[in-house]
Coordinates of C-alpha atoms in Angstrom, one line a residue:
X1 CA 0.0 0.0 0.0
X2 CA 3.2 2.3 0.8
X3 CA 6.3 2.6 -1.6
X4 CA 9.5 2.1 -0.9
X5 CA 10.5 5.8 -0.5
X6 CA 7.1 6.6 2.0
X7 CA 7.9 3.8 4.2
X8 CA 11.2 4.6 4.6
X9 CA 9.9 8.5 5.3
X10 CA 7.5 6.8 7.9
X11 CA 10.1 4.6 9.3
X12 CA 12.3 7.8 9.8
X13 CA 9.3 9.7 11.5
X14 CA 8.3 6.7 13.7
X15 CA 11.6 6.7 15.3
X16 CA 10.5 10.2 17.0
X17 CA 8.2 8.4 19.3
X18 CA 9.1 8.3 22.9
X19 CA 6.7 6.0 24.0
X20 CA 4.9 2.8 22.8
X21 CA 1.4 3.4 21.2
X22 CA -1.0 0.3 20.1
X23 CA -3.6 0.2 16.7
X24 CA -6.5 -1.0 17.7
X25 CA -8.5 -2.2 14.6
X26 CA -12.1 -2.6 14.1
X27 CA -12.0 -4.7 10.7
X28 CA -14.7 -6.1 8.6
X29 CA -14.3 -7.8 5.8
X30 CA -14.9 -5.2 3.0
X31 CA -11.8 -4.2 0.3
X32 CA -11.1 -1.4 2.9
X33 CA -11.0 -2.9 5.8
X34 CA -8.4 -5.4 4.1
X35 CA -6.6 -2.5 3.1
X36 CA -6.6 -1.0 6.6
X37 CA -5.0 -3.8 7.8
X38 CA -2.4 -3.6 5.2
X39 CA -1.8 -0.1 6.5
X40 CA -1.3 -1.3 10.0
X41 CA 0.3 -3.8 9.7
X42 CA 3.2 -2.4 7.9
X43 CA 3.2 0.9 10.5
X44 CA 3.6 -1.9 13.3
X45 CA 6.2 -3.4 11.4
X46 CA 8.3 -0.1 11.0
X47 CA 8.8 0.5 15.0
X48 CA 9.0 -1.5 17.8
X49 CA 7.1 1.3 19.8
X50 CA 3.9 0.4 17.8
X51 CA 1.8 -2.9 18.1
X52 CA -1.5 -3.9 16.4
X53 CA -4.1 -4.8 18.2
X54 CA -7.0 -6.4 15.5
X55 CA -9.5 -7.4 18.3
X56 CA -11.4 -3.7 18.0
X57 CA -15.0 -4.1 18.2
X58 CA -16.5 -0.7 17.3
X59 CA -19.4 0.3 15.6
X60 CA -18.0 2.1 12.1
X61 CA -16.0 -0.7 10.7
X62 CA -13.2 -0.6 8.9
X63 CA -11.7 1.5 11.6
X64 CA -8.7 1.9 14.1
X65 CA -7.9 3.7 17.6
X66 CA -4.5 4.9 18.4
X67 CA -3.8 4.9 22.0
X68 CA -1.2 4.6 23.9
X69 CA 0.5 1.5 25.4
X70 CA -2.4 0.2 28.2
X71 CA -5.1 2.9 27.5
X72 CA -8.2 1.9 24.3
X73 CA -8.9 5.3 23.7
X74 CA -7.6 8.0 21.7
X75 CA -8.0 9.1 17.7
X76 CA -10.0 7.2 15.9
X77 CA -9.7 6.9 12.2
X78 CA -13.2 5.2 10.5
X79 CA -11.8 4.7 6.5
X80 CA -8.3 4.9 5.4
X81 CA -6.3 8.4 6.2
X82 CA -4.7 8.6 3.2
X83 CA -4.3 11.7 0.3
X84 CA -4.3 14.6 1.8
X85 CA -5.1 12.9 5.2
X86 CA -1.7 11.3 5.4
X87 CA -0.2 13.5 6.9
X88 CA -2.9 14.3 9.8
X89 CA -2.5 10.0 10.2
X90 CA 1.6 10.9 11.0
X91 CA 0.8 13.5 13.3
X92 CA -1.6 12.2 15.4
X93 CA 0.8 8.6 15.5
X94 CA 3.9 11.0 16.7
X95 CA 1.5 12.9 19.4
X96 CA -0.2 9.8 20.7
X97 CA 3.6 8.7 21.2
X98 CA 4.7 11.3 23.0
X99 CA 6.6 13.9 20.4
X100 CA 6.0 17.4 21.0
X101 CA 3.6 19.2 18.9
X102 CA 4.9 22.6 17.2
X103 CA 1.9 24.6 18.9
X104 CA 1.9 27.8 20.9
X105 CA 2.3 26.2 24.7
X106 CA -0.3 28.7 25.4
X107 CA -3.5 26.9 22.9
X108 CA -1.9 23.6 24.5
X109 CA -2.9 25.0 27.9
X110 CA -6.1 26.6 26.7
X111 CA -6.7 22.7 25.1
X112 CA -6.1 21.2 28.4
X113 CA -8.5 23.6 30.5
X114 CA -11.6 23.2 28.6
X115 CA -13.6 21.8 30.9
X116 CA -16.4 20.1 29.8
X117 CA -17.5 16.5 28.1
X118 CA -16.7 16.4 23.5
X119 CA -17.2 13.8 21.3
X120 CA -16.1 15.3 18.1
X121 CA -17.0 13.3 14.7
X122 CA -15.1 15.2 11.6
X123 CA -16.2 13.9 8.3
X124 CA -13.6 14.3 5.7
X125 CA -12.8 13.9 1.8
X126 CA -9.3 11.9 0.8
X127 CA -9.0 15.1 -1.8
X128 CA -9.9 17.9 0.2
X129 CA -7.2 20.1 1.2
X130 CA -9.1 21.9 3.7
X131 CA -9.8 19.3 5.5
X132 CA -6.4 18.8 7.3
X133 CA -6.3 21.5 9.6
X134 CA -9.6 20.7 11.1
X135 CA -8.5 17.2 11.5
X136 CA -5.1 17.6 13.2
X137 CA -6.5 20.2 15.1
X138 CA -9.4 18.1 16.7
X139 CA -6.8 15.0 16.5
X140 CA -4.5 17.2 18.9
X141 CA -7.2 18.2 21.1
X142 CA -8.0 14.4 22.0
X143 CA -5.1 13.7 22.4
X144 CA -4.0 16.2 25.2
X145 CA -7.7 16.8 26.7
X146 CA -8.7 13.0 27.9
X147 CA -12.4 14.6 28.1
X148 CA -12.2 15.4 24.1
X149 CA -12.8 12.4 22.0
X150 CA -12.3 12.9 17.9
X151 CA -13.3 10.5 15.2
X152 CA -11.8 11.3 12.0
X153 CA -14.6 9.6 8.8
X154 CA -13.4 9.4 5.2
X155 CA -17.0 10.0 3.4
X156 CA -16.3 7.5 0.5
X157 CA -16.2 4.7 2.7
X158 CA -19.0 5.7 4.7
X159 CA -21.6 7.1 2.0
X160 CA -24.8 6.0 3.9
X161 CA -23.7 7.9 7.4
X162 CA -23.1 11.1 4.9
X163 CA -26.4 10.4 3.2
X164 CA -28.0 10.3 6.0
X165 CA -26.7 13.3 7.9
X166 CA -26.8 15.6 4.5
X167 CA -23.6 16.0 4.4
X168 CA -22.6 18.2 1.3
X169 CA -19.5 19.9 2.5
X170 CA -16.2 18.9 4.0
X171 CA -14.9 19.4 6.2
X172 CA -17.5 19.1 8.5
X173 CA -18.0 19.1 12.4
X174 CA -20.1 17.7 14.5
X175 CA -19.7 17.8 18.8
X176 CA -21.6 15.4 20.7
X177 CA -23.8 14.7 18.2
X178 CA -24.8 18.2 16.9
X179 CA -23.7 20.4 13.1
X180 CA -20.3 22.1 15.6
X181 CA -18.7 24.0 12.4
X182 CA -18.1 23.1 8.2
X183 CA -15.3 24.7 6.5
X184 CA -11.6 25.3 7.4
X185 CA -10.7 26.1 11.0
X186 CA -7.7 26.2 13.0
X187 CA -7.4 24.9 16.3
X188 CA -7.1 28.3 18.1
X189 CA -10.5 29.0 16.4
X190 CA -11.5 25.6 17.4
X191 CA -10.6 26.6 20.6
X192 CA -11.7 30.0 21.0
X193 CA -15.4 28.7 20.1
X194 CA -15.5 26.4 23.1
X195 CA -14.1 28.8 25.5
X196 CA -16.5 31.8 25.7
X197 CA -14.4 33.9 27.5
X198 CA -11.4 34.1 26.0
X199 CA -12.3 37.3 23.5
X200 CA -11.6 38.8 27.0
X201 CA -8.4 37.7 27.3
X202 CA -7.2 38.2 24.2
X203 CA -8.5 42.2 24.0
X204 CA -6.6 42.4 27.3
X205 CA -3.7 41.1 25.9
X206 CA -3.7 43.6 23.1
X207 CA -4.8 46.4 25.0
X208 CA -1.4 45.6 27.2
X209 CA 0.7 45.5 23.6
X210 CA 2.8 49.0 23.4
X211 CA 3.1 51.0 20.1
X212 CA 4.4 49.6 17.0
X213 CA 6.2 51.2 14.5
X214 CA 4.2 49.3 11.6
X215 CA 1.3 47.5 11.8
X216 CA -0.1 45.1 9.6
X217 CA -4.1 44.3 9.2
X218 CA -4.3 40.8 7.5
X219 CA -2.2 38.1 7.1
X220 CA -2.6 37.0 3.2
X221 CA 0.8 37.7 1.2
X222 CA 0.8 41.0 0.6
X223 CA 0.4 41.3 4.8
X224 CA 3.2 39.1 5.1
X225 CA 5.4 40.2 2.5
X226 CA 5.1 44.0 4.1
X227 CA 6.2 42.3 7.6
X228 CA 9.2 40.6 6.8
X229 CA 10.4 44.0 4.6
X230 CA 9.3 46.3 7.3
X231 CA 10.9 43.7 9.9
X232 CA 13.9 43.7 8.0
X233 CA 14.6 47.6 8.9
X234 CA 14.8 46.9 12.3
X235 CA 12.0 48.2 13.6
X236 CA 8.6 47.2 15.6
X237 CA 6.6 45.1 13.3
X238 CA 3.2 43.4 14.5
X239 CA 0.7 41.7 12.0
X240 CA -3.1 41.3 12.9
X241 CA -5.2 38.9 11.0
X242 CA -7.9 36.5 11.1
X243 CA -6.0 33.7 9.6
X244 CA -2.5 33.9 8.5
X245 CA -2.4 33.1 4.4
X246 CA -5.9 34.2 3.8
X247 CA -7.5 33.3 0.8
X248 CA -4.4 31.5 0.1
X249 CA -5.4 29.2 2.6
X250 CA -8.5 27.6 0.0
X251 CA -6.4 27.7 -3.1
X252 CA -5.6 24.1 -4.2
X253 CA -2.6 24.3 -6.9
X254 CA -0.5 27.4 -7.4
X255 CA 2.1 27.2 -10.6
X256 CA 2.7 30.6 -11.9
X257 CA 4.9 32.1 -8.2
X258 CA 8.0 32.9 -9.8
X259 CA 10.8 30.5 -8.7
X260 CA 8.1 27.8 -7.2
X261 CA 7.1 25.6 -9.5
X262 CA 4.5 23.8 -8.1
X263 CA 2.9 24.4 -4.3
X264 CA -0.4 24.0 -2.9
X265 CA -2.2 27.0 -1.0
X266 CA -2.2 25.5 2.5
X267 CA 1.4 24.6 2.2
X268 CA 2.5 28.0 0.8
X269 CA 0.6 29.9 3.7
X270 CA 2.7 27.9 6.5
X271 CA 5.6 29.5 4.2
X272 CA 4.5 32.5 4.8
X273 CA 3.8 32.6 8.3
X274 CA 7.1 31.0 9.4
X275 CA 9.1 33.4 7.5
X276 CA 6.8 36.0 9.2
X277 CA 7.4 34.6 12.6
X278 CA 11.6 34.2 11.8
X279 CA 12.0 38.3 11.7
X280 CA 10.5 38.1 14.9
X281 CA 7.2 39.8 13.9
X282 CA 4.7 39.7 16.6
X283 CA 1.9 37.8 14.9
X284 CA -1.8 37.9 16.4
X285 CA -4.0 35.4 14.8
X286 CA -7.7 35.4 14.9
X287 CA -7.8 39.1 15.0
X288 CA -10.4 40.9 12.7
X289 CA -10.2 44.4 12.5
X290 CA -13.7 46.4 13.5
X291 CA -12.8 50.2 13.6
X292 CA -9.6 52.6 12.1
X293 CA -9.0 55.3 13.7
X294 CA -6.6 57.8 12.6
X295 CA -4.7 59.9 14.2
X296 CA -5.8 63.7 15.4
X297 CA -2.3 65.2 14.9
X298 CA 0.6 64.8 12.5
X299 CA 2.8 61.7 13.5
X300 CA 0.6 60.5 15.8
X301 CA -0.4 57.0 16.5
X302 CA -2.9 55.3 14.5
X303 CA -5.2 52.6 16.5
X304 CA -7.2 49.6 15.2
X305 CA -9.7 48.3 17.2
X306 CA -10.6 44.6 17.0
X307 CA -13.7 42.7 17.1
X308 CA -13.0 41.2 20.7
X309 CA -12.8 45.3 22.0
X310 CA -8.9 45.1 21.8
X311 CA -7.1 48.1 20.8
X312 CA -3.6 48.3 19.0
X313 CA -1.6 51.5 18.4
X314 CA 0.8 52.1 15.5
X315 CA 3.1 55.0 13.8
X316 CA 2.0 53.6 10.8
X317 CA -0.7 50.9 9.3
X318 CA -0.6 48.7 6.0
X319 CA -4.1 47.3 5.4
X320 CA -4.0 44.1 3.4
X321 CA -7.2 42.7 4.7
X322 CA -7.6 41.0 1.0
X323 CA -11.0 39.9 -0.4
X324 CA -13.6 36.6 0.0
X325 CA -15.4 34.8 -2.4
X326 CA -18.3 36.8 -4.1
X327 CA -21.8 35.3 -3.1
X328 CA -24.5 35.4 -5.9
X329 CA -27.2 36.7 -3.5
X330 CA -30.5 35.0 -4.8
X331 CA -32.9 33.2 -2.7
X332 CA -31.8 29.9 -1.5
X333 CA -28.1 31.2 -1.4
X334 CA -27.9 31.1 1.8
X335 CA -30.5 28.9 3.1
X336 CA -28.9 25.9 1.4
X337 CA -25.1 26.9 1.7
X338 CA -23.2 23.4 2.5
X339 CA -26.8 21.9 2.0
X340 CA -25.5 21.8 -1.9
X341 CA -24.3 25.9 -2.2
X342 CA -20.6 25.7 -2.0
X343 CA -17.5 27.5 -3.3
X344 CA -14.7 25.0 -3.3
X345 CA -15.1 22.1 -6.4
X346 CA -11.8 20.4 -5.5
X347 CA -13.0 19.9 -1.5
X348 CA -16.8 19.0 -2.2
X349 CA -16.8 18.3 -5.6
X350 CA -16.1 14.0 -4.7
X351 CA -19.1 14.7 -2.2
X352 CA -21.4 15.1 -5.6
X353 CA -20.2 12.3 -7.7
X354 CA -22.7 10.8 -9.8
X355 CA -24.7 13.8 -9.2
X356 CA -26.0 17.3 -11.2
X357 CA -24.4 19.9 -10.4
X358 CA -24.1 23.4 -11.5
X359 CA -21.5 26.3 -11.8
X360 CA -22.4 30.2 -11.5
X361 CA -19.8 31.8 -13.4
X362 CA -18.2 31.9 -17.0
X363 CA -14.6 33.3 -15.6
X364 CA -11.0 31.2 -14.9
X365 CA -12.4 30.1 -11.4
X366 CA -15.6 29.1 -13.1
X367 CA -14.6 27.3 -16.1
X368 CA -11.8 25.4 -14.1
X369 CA -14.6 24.4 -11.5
X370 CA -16.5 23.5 -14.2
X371 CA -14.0 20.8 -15.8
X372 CA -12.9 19.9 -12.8
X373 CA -16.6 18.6 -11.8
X374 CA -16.9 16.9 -14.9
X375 CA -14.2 14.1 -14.5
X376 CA -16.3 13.7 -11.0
X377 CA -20.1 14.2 -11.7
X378 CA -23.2 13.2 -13.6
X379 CA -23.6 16.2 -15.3
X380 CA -22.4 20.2 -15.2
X381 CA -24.4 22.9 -16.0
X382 CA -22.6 26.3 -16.5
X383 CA -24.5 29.6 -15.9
X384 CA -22.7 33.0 -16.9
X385 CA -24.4 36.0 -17.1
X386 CA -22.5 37.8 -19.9
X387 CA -22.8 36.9 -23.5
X388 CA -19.7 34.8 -23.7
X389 CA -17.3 33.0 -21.4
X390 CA -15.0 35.3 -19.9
X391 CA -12.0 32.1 -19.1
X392 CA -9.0 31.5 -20.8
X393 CA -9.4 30.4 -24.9
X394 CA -7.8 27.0 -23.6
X395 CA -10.1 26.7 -21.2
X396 CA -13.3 27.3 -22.8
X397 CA -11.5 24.8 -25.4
X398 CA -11.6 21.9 -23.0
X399 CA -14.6 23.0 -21.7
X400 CA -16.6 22.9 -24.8
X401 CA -15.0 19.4 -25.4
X402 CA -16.6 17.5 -22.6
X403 CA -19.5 15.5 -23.3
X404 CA -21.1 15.9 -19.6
X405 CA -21.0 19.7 -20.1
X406 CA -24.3 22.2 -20.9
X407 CA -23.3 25.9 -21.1
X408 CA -26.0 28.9 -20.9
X409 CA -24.6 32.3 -21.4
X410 CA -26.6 35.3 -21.3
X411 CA -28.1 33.8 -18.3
X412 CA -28.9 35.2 -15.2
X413 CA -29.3 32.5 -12.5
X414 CA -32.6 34.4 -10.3
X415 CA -32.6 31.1 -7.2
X416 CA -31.5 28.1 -5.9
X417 CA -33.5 26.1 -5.0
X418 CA -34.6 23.2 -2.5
X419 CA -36.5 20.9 -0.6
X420 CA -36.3 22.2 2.8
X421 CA -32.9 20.2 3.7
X422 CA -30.6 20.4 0.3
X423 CA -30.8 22.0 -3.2
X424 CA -33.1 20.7 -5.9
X425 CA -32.6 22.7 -8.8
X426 CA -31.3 26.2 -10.2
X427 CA -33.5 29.2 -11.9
X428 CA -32.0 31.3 -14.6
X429 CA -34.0 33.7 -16.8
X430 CA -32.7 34.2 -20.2
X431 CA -31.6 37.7 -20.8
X432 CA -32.3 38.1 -24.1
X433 CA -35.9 36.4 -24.4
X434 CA -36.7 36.8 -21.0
X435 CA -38.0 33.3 -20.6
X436 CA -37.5 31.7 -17.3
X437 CA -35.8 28.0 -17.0
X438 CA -35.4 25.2 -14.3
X439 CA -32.6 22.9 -14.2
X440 CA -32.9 20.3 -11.6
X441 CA -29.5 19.3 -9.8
X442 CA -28.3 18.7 -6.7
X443 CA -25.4 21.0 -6.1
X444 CA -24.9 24.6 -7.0
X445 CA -20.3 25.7 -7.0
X446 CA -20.7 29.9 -6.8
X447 CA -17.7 30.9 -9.0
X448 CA -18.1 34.9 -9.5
X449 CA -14.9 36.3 -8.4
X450 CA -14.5 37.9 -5.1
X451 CA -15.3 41.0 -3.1
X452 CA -12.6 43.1 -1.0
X453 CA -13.0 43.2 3.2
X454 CA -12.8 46.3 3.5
X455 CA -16.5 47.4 5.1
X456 CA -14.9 48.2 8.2
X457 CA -13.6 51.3 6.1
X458 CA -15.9 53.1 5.0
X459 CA -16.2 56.4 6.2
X460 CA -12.5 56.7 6.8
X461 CA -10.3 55.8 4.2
X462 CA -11.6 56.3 0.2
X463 CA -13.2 53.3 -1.5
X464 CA -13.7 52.6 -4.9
X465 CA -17.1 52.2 -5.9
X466 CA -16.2 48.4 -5.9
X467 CA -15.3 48.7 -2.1
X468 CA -11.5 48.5 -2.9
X469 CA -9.2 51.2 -0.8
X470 CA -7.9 53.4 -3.7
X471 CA -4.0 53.7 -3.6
X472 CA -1.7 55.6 -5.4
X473 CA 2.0 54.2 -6.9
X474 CA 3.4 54.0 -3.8
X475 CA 0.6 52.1 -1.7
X476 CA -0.1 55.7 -0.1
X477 CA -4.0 56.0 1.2
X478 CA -6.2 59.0 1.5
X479 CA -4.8 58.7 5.3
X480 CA -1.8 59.9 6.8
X481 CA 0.4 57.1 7.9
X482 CA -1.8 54.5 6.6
X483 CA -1.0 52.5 3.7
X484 CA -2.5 49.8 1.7
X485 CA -1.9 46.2 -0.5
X486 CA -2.8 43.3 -1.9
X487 CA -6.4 42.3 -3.5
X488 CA -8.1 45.0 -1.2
X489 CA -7.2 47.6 -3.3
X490 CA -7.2 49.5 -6.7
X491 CA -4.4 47.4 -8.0
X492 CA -5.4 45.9 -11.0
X493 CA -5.1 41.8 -11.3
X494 CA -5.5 40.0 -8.2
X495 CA -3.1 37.5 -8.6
X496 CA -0.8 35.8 -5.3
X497 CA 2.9 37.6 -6.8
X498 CA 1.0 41.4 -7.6
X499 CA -0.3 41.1 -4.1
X500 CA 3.2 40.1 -2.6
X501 CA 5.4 42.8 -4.7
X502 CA 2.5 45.8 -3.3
X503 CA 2.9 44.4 0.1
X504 CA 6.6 44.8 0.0
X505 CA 6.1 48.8 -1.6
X506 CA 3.6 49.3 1.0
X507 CA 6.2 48.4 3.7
X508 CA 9.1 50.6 2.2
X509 CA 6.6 53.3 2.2
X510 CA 5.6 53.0 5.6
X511 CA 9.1 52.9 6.4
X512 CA 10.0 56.0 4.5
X513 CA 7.1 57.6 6.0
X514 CA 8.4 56.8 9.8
X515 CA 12.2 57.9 8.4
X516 CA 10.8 61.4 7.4
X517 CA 8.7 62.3 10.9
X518 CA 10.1 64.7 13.1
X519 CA 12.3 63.1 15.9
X520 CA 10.5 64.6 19.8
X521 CA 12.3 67.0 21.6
X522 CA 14.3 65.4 25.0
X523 CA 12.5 66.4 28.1
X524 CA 13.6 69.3 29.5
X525 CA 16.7 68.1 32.6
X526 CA 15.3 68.2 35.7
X527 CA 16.7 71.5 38.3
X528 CA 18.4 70.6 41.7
X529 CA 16.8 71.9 44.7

């Protein structure tokens, strides 16, 4: 089941474990549970720290515990943790044995005082690549919190539990039996939900935080491109944002960063933030901005105040708060939104196979969704509202040459709709007869570009009409000492190296800015009695 070259990577990692763990397996006799054992077997075999145990007798078969040596609980894993999963399957084997996970020590504490009773099921696609930081997140949580149990479930090999619970979006979260979350979390988010009061904390903590020379608002790669440059001169740099990566974080393939020739979103936001966090930048996730306010005087500090009623202070501010996917705002939008409305083909796209599907949206995004469903699904509609598809020659090309593919331009989709529990169809009027049309599917993929977070703005620093914060060549803003990048502004062409090179301009800016302030007078000595 493993190569050559992946068990000796195993091999290598399993030799980090400082104490013995065991496999319990729950097997049955189905092609995955004999592949399971496979699996197992040849982990046991690579350490003498781990031992199979094949006398499991739990209820979601084929399945397997690992706990440690004399205990029968711990991470459970119901279908094979492979794809993108294979690396939450290492994890959770190294912290079950003992090896340290690279967390904060604070979320490790914050893990351990939850007090309360979790049984955590976390249903998950082998091809999603969201999925993984919701599963080693809950993973850790069992495994340092004894009252926090976590069962990780591959969909494909448990179709009728997923069918039965309406499950149309992965990842998703359910806690002690209940819908806990869907979509992309990380475990200081995880965390944060279960422990009400730790907004408190956290706006105490950055009420305490002194001054900074630059601060950053958002954590995509123009905000992390602006903190290592500004970092780089030496001076104060902090960096606010509700996730670090951003949008990055839900991009699947990325090919056209100059010098990388081929990374995946998640992995090039954990690039980001730890060469971030090497210049010593203070970083303060899970921060969203609420308020900017400017200051009264010239050279004065500029604050941000935070959702949670914290407060930071600057000399300067680059706001690279980037953008978020656009919705289509018809009826049934929102109402059936991981109920068969999603935004992400390559995490819920296996979740519809066999199935009718449709695609909003006749741009790059769209058109790529659109193929990509095709190789999966039963059929793909595609709805775009202008007169002709807006993607790439070579993509409407291959679109055009897939026999599972209908395409409407001219069409503006008017509501999704349903049954009560999950989409059923998808209403578009023609726009040039007028005549209203029906197409009955069962999942709707909203691919209309995005729209910038900038609403905390308005009022204070110019917006286009399109919401974006309107810059001049040198990232300047409307704003004294505040500064802007990334695909929250005027820029043209949101693309991952545009936003990168304007965060780094933003920063030299800022910097020059700082440079050219008046230095304050020394306080005056004081006189001897």
């Amino acid at each position: 089941m493993l190569d050559d070259i992946l068990k000796a990577q195993l091999q290598q990692y399993l030799g980090m474990l400082r104490q013995p763990i065991t496999l319990i397996a729950s097997l049955d006799e189905s092609s995955t549970g004999a592949e399971m054992r496979s699996l197992l077997e040849t982990i046991a075999s690579l350490s003498d720290k781990v031992t199979l145990d094949a006398s499991g007798n739990d209820a979601r078969k084929p399945s397997f515990v690992i706990a440690r040596a004399g205990e029968t609980s711990g991470v459970r894993f119901a279908g094979l943790p492979l794809g993108h999963e294979f690396t939450s399957l290492v994890l959770a084997l190294l912290w079950t044995g003992g090896h340290p996970p690279k967390v904060e020590q604070d979320v490790i504490d914050s893990i351990k005082a939850l007090d309360g009773d979790y049984s955590f099921e976390v249903y998950m696609s082998l091809t999603c690549h969201n999925c993984p930081d919701v599963v080693q997140a809950l993973s850790l949580m069992a495994i340092v919190n004894p009252k926090i149990r976590t069962v990780v479930i591959e969909g494909g090999a448990f179709q009728q539990e997923v069918t039965e619970r309406e499950i149309m979006a992965v990842p998703m979260v359910f806690m002690n039996g209940q819908v806990f979350a869907s979509g992309r979390m990380s475990v200081e988010e995880i965390v944060a939900k279960l422990d009400t009061k730790s907004g408190e904390r956290e706006a105490a903590k950055l009420n305490a935080k002194d001054a900074y020379d630059v601060l950053i608002v958002g954590g995509g790669p123009a905000g992390a491109a602006a903190a290592v440059y500004a970092a780089r001169k030496g001076i104060r740099v902090g960096i606010a944002a509700e996730r670090m990566g951003g949008q990055v974080n839900d991009t699947m393939a990325i090919e056209n960063y100059i010098s990388v020739l081929e990374t995946d979103g998640p992995r090039f936001a954990a690039a980001l933030e730890a060469q971030v966090r090497h210049y010593e930048v203070d970083v303060m996730n899970l921060q969203r901005a609420e308020k900017l306010i400017p200051s009264n005087e010239p050279g004065g500090l500029v604050q941000v105040q935070m959702t949670n009623g914290g407060m930071l202070k600057a000399r300067s501010v680059i706001l690279s708060t980037g953008a978020r996917w656009r919705n289509v705002n018809v009826p049934g939008e929102q109402e059936y939104k991981n109920k068969g409305v999603a935004y992400c083909p390559h995490c819920d796209g296996p979740l519809f196979k066999g199935k009718r599907t449709a695609v909003i949206g006749g741009g790059n995004s769209g058109v790529e969704a659109a193929i990509d469903l095709a190789g999966i699904v039963e059929h793909v509609t595609l709805v775009e509202f202008a007169d002709q598809l807006k993607a790439d020659a070579v993509l409407v090309s291959k679109l055009k040459s897939l026999p599972n593919v209908t395409i409407h331009v001219n069409a503006q989709t008017t509501e999704i709709t349903g049954d009560g529990s999950k989409v059923n169809g998808l209403k578009y009027k023609d726009r040039v007869s007028g005549q209203e049309h029906h197409v009955s599917l069962e999942g709707v993929f909203v691919q209309i570009g995005l729209v910038p977070n900038t609403e905390f703005l308005k009022g204070t620093v110019e917006l286009s009409r399109f919401g974006e914060i309107v810059v001049d060549a040198k990232g300047h803003t409307n704003v004294e000492g505040v500064f802007a990048a990334g695909d929250c502004t005027t820029v043209p062409y949101k693309q991952i190296v545009i936003a990168a090179g304007e965060g780094a301009k933003a920063a030299l800016s800022a910097f020059d800015h700082l440079i050219r302030q008046p230095v304050a007078a020394p306080a005056p000595a004081a006189v001897a009695a």
